CSV table of C-alpha atoms in Angstrom, one decimal:
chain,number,residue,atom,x,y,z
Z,1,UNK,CA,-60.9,-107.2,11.9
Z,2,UNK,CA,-62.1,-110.7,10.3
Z,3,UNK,CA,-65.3,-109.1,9.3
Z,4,UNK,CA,-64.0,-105.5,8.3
Z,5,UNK,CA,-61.1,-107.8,6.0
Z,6,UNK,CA,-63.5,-109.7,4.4
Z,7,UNK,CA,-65.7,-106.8,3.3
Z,8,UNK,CA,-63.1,-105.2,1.6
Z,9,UNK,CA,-62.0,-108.1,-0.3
Z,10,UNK,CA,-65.6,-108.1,-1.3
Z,11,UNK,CA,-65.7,-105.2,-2.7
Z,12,UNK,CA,-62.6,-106.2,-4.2
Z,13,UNK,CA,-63.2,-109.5,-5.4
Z,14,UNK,CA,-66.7,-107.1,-7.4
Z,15,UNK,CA,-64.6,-104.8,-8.4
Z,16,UNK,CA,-62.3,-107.3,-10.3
Z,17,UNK,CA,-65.0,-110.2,-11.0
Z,18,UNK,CA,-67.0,-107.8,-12.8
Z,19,UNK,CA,-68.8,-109.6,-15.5
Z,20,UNK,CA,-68.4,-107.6,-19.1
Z,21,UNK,CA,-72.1,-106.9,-20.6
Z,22,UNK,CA,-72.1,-106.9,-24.3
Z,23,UNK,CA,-74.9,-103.9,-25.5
Z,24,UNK,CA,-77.1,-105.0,-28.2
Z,25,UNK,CA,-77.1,-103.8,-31.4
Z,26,UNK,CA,-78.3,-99.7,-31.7
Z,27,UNK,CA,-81.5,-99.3,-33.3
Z,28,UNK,CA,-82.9,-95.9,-35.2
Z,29,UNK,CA,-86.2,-95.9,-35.2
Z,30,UNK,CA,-88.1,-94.0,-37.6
Z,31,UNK,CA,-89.2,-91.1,-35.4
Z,32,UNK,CA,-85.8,-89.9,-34.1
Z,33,UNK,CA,-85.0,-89.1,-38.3
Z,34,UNK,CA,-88.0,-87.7,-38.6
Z,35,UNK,CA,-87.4,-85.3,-35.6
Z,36,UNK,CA,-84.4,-84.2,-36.1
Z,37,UNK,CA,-85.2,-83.3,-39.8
Z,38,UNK,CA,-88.1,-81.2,-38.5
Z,39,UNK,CA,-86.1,-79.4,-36.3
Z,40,UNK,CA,-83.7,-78.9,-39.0
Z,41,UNK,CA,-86.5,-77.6,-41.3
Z,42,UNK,CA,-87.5,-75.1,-38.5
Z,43,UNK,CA,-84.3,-73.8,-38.4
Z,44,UNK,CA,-83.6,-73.4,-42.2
Z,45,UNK,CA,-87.0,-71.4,-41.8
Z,46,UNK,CA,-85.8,-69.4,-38.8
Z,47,UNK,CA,-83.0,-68.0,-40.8
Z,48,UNK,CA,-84.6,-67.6,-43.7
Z,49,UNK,CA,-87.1,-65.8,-43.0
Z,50,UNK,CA,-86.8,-64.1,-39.9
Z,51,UNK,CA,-89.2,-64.4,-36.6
Z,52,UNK,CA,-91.7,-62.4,-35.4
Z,53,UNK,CA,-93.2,-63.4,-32.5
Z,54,UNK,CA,-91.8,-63.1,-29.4
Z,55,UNK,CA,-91.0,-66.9,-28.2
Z,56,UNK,CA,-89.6,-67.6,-31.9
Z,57,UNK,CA,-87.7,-64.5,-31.7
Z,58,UNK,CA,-85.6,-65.9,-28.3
Z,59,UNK,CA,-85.3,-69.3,-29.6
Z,60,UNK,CA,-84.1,-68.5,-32.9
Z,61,UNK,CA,-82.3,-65.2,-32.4
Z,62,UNK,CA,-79.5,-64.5,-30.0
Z,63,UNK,CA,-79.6,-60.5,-30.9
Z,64,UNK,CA,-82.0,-57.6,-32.3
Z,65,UNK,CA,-85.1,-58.9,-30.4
Z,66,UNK,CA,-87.7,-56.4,-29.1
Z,67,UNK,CA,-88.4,-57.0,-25.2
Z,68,UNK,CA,-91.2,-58.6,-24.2
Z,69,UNK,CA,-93.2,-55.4,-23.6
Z,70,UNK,CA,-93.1,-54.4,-27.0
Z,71,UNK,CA,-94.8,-57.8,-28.1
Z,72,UNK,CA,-97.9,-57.4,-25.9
Z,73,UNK,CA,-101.2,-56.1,-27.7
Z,74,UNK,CA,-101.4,-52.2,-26.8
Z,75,UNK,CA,-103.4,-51.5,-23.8
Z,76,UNK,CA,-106.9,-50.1,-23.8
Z,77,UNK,CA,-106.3,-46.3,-24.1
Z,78,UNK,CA,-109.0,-44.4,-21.8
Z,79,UNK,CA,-112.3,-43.5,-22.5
Z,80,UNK,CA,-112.6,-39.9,-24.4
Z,81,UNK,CA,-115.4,-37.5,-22.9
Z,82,UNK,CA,-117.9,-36.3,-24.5
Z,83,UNK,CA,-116.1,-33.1,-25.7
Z,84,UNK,CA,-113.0,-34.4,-26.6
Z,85,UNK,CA,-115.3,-37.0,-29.0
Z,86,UNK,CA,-116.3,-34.2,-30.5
Z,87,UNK,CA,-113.5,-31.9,-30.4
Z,88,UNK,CA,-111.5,-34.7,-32.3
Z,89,UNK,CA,-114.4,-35.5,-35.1
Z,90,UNK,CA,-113.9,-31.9,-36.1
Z,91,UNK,CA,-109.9,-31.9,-35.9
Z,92,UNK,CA,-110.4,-35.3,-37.5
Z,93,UNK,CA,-112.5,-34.0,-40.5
Z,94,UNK,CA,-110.4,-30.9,-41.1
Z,95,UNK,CA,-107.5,-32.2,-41.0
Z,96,UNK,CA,-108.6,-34.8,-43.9
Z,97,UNK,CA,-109.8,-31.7,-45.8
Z,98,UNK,CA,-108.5,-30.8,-49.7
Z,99,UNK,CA,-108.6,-27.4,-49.8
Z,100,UNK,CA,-109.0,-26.3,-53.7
Z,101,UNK,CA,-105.8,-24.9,-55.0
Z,102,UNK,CA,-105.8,-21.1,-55.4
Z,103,UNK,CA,-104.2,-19.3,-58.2
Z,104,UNK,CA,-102.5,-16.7,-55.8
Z,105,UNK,CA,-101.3,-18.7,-52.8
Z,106,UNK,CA,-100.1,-15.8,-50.5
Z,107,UNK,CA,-98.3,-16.2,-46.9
Z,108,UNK,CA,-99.6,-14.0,-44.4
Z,109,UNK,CA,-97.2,-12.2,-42.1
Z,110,UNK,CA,-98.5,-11.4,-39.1
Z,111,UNK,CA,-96.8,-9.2,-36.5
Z,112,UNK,CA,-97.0,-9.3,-32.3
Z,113,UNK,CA,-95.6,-6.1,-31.4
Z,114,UNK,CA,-96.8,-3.4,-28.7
Z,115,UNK,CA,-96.6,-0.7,-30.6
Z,116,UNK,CA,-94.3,0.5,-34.0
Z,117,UNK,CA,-92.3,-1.7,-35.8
Z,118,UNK,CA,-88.8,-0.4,-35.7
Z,119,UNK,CA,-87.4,-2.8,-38.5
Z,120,UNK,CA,-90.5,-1.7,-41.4
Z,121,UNK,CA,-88.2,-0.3,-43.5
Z,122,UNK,CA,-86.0,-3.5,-43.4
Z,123,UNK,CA,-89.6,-5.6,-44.2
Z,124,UNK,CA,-90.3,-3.3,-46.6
Z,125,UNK,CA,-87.1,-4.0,-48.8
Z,126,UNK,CA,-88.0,-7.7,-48.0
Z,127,UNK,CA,-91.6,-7.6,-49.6
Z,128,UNK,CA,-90.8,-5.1,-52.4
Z,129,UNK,CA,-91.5,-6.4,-55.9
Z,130,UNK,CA,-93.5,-9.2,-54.0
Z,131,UNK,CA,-97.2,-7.5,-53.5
Z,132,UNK,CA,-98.7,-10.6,-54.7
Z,133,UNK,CA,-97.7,-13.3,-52.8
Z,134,UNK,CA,-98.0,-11.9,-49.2
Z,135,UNK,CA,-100.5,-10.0,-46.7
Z,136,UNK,CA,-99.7,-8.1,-43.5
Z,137,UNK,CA,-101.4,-8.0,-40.4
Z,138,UNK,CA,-100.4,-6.1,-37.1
Z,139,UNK,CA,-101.3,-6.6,-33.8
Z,140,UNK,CA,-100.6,-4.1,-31.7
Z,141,UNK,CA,-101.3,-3.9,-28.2
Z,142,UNK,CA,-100.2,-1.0,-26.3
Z,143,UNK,CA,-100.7,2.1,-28.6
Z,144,UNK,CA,-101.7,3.1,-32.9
Z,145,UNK,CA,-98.4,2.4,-34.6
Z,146,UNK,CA,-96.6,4.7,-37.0
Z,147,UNK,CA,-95.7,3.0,-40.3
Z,148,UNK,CA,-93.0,3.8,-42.8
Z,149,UNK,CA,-94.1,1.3,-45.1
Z,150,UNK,CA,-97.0,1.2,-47.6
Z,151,UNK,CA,-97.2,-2.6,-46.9
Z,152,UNK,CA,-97.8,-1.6,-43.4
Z,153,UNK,CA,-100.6,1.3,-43.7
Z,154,UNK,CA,-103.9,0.3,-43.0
Z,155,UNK,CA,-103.1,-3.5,-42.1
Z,156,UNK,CA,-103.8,-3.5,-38.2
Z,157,UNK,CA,-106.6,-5.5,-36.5
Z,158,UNK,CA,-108.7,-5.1,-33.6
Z,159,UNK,CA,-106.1,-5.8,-30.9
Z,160,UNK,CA,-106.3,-6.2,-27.4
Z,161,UNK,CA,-104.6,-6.0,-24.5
Z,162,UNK,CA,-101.5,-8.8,-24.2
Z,163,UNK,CA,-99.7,-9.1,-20.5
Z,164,UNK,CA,-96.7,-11.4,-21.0
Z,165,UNK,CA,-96.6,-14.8,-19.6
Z,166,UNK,CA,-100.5,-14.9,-19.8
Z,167,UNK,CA,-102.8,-16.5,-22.2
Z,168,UNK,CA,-104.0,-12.7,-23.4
Z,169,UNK,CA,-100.9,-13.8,-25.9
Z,170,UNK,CA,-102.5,-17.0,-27.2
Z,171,UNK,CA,-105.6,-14.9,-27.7
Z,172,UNK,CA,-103.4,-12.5,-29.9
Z,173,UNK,CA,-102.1,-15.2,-31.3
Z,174,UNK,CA,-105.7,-16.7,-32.5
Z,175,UNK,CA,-106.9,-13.0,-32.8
Z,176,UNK,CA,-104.2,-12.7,-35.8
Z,177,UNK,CA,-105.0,-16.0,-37.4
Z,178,UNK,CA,-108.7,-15.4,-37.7
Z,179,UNK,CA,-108.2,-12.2,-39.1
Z,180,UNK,CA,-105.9,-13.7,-42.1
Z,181,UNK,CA,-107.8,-16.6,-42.5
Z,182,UNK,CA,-110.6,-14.7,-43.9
Z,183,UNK,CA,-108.3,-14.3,-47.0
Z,184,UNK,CA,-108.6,-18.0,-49.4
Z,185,UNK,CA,-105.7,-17.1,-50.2
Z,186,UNK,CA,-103.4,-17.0,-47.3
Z,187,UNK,CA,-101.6,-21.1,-47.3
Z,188,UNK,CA,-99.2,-20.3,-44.7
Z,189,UNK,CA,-99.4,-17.8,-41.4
Z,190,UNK,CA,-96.2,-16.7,-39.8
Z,191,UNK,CA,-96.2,-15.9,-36.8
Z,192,UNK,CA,-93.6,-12.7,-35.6
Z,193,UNK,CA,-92.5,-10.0,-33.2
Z,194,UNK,CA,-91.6,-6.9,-33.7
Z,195,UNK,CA,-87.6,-7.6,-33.2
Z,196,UNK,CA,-88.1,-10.0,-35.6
Z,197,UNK,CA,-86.0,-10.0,-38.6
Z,198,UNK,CA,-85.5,-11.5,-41.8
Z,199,UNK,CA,-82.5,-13.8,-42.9
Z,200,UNK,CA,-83.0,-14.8,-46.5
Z,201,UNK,CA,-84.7,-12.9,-49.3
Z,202,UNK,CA,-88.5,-13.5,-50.4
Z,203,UNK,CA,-88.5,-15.5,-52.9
Z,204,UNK,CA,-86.1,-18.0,-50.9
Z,205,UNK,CA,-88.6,-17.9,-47.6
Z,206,UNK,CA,-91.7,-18.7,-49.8
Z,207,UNK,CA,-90.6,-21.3,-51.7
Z,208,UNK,CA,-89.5,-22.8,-48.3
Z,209,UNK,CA,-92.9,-22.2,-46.8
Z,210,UNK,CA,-95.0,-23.2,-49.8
Z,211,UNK,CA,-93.2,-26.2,-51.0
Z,212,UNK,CA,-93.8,-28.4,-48.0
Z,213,UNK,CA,-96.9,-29.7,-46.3
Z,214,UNK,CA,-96.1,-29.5,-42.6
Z,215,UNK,CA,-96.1,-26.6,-39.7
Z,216,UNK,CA,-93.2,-25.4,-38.1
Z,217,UNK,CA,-94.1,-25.6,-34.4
Z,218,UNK,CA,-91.1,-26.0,-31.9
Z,219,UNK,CA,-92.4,-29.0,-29.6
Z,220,UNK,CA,-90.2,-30.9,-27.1
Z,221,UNK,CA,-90.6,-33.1,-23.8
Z,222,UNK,CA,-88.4,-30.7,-20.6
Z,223,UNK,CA,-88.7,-32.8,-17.8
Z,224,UNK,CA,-87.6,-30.3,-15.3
Z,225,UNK,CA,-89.2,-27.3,-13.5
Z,226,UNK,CA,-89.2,-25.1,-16.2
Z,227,UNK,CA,-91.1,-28.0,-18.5
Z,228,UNK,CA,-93.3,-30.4,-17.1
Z,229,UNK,CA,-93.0,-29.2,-13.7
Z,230,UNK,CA,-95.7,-26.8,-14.9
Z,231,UNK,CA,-98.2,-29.4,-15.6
Z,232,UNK,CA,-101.6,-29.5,-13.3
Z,233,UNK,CA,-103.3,-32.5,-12.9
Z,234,UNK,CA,-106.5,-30.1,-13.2
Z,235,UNK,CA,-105.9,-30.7,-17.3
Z,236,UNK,CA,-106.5,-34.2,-17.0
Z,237,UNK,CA,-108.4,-36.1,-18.0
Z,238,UNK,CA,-107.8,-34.3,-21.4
Z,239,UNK,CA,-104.4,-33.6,-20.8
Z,240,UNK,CA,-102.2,-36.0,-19.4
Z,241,UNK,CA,-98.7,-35.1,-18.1
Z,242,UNK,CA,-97.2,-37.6,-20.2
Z,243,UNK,CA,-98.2,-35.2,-23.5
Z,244,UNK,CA,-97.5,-32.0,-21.8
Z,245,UNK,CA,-95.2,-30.0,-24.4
Z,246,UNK,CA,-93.4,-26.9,-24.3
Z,247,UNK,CA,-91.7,-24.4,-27.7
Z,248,UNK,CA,-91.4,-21.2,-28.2
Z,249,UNK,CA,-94.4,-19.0,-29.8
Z,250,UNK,CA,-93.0,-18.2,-33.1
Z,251,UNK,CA,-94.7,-20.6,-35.5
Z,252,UNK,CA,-95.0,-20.4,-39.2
Z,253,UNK,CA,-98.2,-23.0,-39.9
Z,254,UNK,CA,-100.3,-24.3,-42.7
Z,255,UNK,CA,-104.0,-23.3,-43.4
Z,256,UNK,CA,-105.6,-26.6,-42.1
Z,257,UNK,CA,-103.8,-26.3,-38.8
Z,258,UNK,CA,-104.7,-22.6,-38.5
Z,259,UNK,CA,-108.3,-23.6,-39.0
Z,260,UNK,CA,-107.8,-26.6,-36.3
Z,261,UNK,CA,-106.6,-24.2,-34.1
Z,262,UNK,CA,-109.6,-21.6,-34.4
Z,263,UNK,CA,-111.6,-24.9,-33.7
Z,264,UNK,CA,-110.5,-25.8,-30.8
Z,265,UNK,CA,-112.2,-24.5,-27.5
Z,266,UNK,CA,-111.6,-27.9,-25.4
Z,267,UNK,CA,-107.9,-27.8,-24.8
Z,268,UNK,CA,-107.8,-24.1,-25.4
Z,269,UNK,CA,-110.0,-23.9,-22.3
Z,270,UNK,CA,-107.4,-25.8,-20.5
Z,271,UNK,CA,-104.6,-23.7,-20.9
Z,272,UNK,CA,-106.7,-20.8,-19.9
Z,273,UNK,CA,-107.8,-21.8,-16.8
Z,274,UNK,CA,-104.4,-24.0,-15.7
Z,275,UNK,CA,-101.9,-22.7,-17.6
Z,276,UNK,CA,-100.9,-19.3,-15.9
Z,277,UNK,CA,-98.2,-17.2,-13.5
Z,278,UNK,CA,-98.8,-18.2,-10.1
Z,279,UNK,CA,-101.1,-20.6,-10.3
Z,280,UNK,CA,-100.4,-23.3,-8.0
Z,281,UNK,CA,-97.9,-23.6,-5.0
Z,282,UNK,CA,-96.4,-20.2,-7.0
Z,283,UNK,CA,-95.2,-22.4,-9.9
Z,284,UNK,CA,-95.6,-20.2,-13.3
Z,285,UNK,CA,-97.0,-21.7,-16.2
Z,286,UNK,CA,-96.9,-19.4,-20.0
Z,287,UNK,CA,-99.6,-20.8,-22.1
Z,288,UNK,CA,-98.0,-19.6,-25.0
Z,289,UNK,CA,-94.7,-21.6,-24.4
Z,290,UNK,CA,-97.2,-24.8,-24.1
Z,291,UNK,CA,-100.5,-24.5,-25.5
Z,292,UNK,CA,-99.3,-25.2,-29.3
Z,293,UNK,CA,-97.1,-27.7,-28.7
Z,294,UNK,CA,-99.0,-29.4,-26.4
Z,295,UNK,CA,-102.0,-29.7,-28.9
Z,296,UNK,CA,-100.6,-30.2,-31.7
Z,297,UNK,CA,-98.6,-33.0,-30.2
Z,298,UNK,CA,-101.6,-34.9,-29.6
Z,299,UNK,CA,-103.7,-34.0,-32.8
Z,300,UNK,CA,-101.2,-34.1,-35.6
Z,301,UNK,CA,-98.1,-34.9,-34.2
Z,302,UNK,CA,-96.4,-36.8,-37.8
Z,303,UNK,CA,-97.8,-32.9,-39.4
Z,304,UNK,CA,-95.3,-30.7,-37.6
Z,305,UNK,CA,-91.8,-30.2,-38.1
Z,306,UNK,CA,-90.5,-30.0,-33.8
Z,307,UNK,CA,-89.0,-26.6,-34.5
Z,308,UNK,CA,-89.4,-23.3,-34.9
Z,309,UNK,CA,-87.6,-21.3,-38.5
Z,310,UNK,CA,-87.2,-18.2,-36.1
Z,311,UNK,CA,-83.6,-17.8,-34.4
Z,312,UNK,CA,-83.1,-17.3,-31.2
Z,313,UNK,CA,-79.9,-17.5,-28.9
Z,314,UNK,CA,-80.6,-19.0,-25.2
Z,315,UNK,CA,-76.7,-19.2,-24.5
Z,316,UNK,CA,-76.3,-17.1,-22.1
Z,317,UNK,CA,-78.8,-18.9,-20.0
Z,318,UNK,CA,-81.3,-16.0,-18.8
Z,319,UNK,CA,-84.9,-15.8,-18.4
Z,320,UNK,CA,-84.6,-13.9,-21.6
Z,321,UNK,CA,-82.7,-14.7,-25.1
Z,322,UNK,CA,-79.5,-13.1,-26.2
Z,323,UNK,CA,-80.6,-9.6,-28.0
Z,324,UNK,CA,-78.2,-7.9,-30.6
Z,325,UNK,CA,-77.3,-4.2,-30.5
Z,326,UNK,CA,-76.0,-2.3,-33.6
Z,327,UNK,CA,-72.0,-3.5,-32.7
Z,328,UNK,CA,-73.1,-7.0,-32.7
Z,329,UNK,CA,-74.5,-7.1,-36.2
Z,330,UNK,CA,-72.2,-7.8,-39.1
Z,331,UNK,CA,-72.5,-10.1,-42.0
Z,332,UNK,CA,-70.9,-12.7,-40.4
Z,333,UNK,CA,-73.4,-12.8,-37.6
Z,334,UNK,CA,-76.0,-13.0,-40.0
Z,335,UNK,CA,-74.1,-16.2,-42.2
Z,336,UNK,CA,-73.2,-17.6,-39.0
Z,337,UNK,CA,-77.3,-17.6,-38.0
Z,338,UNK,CA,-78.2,-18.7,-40.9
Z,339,UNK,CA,-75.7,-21.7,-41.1
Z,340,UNK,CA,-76.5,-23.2,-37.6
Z,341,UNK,CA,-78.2,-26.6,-36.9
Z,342,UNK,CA,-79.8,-27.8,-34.4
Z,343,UNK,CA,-79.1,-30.8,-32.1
Z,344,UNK,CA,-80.8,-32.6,-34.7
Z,345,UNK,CA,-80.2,-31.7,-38.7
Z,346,UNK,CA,-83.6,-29.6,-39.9
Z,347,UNK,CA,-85.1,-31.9,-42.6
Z,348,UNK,CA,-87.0,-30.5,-45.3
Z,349,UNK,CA,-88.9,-33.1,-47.8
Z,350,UNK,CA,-86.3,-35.4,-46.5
Z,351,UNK,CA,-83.4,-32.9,-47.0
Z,352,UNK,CA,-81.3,-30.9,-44.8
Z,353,UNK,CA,-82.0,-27.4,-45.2
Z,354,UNK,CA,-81.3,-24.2,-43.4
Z,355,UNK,CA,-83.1,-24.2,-39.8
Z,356,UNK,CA,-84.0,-20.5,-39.8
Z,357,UNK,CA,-85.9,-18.4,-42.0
Z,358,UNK,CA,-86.2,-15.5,-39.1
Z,359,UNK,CA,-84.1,-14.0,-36.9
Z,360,UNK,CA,-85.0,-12.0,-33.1
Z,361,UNK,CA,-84.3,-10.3,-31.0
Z,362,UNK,CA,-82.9,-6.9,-32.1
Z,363,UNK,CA,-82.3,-4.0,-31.0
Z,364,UNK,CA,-84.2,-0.9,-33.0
Z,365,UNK,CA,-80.5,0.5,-32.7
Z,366,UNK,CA,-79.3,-2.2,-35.1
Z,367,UNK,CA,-81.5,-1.1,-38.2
Z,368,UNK,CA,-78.7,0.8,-39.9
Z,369,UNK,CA,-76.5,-2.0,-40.0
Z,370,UNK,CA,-79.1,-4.2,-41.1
Z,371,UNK,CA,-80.2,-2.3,-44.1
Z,372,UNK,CA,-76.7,-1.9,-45.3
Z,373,UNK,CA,-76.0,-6.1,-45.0
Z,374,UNK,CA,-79.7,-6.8,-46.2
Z,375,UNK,CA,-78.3,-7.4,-49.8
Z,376,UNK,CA,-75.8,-9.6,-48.8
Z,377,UNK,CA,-76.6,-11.8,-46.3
Z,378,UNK,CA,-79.9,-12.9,-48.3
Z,379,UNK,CA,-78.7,-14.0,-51.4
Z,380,UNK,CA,-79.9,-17.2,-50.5
């Protein structure tokens, strides 16, 4: 008890004994101002002029930073083969081309069909008055069409058999643009079927057409089945799955990429031997829904526009598009058509414009109706 007692008055007798320590003066030495007016500096500098590198992003900025990924150099991309080396001097080389300007620049039409055009009298109104700024070509697949038109007559090419969902209609495709190419004069190539019609008047399509220097080519990423679930690893290594595009086949490009297409034979090749119905595991692949976009998203991706200027209507969510019989056309149809956007506004030059120059599919039945609207509904 003696003991525990007198430890606690020692700790007591400390605790009030305590003797009081008197702190010496404070010093500031030199190098404390002069760090804390170089930090103060650096910080004047961060906010003036903002950071750029990763660290001096995250000490200086507390929002709009990239993530760390984004600051590391790019990786090595892979080693091209020897075909694709070439294949891409050519695209390469073409594609920095200046063509000479011609005095008659001209947009060649050229038509996909399987046999007669039922809408030529319709076309024929459209390109009336127009005879110099415009060929036709035909393609026709199945039998010797009969024209109406004098814009028609005499304007088929050697055609070939075209089985859908095959790349027989990339070869038609190609087929047409080698056969219009051979005219200097030909700037743009549109590509069309025969239930293809159009939705504003001549001179409103070609000034659309020849005022801007990019192709419309629909190309966008589908993730599912019916997209990249047709990709076969036997494209790579000049293919990867990661550029694997799909659109639909109604283009409307410029000369240079019609030439880059009549190029190519390397990724062509691809799509012809990968790309096709049953191929693997009975997936379906339709070259013609991915060849284009596909290639031209790896070649000249800034140099197309990621949509197509021909309509369609996949609403009704079939394996084929909405088609229009002669009840469904009226004018406001054909405004309504020609008023709708995409998901994304359609940017021309930098300004919104009309999506859709073209309009499919219709029914032959529905040529009547057309006729009789065709003044109206392209004033524009």
């Amino acid at each position: 008890m003696k003991a525990s007692k007198a430890w606690r008055l020692g700790i007591g007798d400390l605790q009030i004994m305590t003797v009081p320590r008197h702190r010496p003066p404070l010093k500031r030495p030199m190098w404390i101002i002069v760090l804390v007016s170089l930090v103060s500096l650096l910080l004047i500098g961060a906010y003036v002029y903002p950071p750029r590198g990763f660290v001096a992003c995250y000490m200086f900025s507390s929002n709009g930073c990239k993530s760390f990924v984004e600051w590391l150099p790019p990786s090595l991309s892979r080693e091209l083969t020897d075909d694709e080396i070439a294949s891409r001097v050519v695209i390469r080389d073409i594609l920095r081309m200046t063509f000479p300007e011609t005095k008659n620049a001209k947009i060649a039409f050229m038509f996909l069909t399987p046999g007669s055009l039922p809408f030529e009298r319709l076309w024929d109104r459209f390109f009336s008055g127009h005879e110099d700024r415009f060929t036709v070509y035909v393609h026709a697949s199945r039998e010797k069409p009969v024209h109406v038109s004098r814009y028609f007559i005499n304007r088929g090419i050697h055609s070939d058999k075209v089985v859908w969902g095959t790349v027989s209609m990339v070869d038609a495709e190609r087929r047409l643009l080698a056969n219009a190419l051979k005219d200097p004069d030909n700037q743009h190539f549109v590509l069309l079927s025969d239930s293809c019609v159009p939705l504003h008047n001549f001179d409103y399509v070609y000034n659309y057409l020849m005022d801007t220097n990019i192709s419309f080519i629909d190309c966008f990423e589908d993730p599912g089945p019916h997209g990249s679930g047709r990709y076969s690893k036997h494209m790579l290594p000049e293919v990867e799955k990661k550029d694997f595009r799909k659109g639909a086949q109604w283009f409307s490009m410029k000369r240079q990429h019609a030439l880059i297409v009549m190029a190519d034979s390397l990724y062509y090749s691809k799509f012809k031997l990968y790309c096709k119905p049953g191929m693997e595991e009975g997936r379906n692949c339709y070259a013609d829904e991915h060849y284009l976009p596909t290639f031209f998203y790896m070649i000249d991706p800034q140099g197309i526009a990621n949509w197509s200027v021909t309509h369609v209507d996949w609403s009704e969510a079939k394996w084929h598009p909405k088609s229009y019989r002669a009840r469904d056309v009226t004018y406001e149809l054909l405004k309504n058509i020609t008023r709708e956007v995409q998901i994304r506004p359609c940017l021309w030059n930098g300004m919104q414009r009309p999506c859709y120059l073209f309009a499919r599919k219709f029914y032959p039945e529905a040529l009547d109706n057309l006729m009789q609207l065709f003044s109206n509904y392209t004033l524009t």
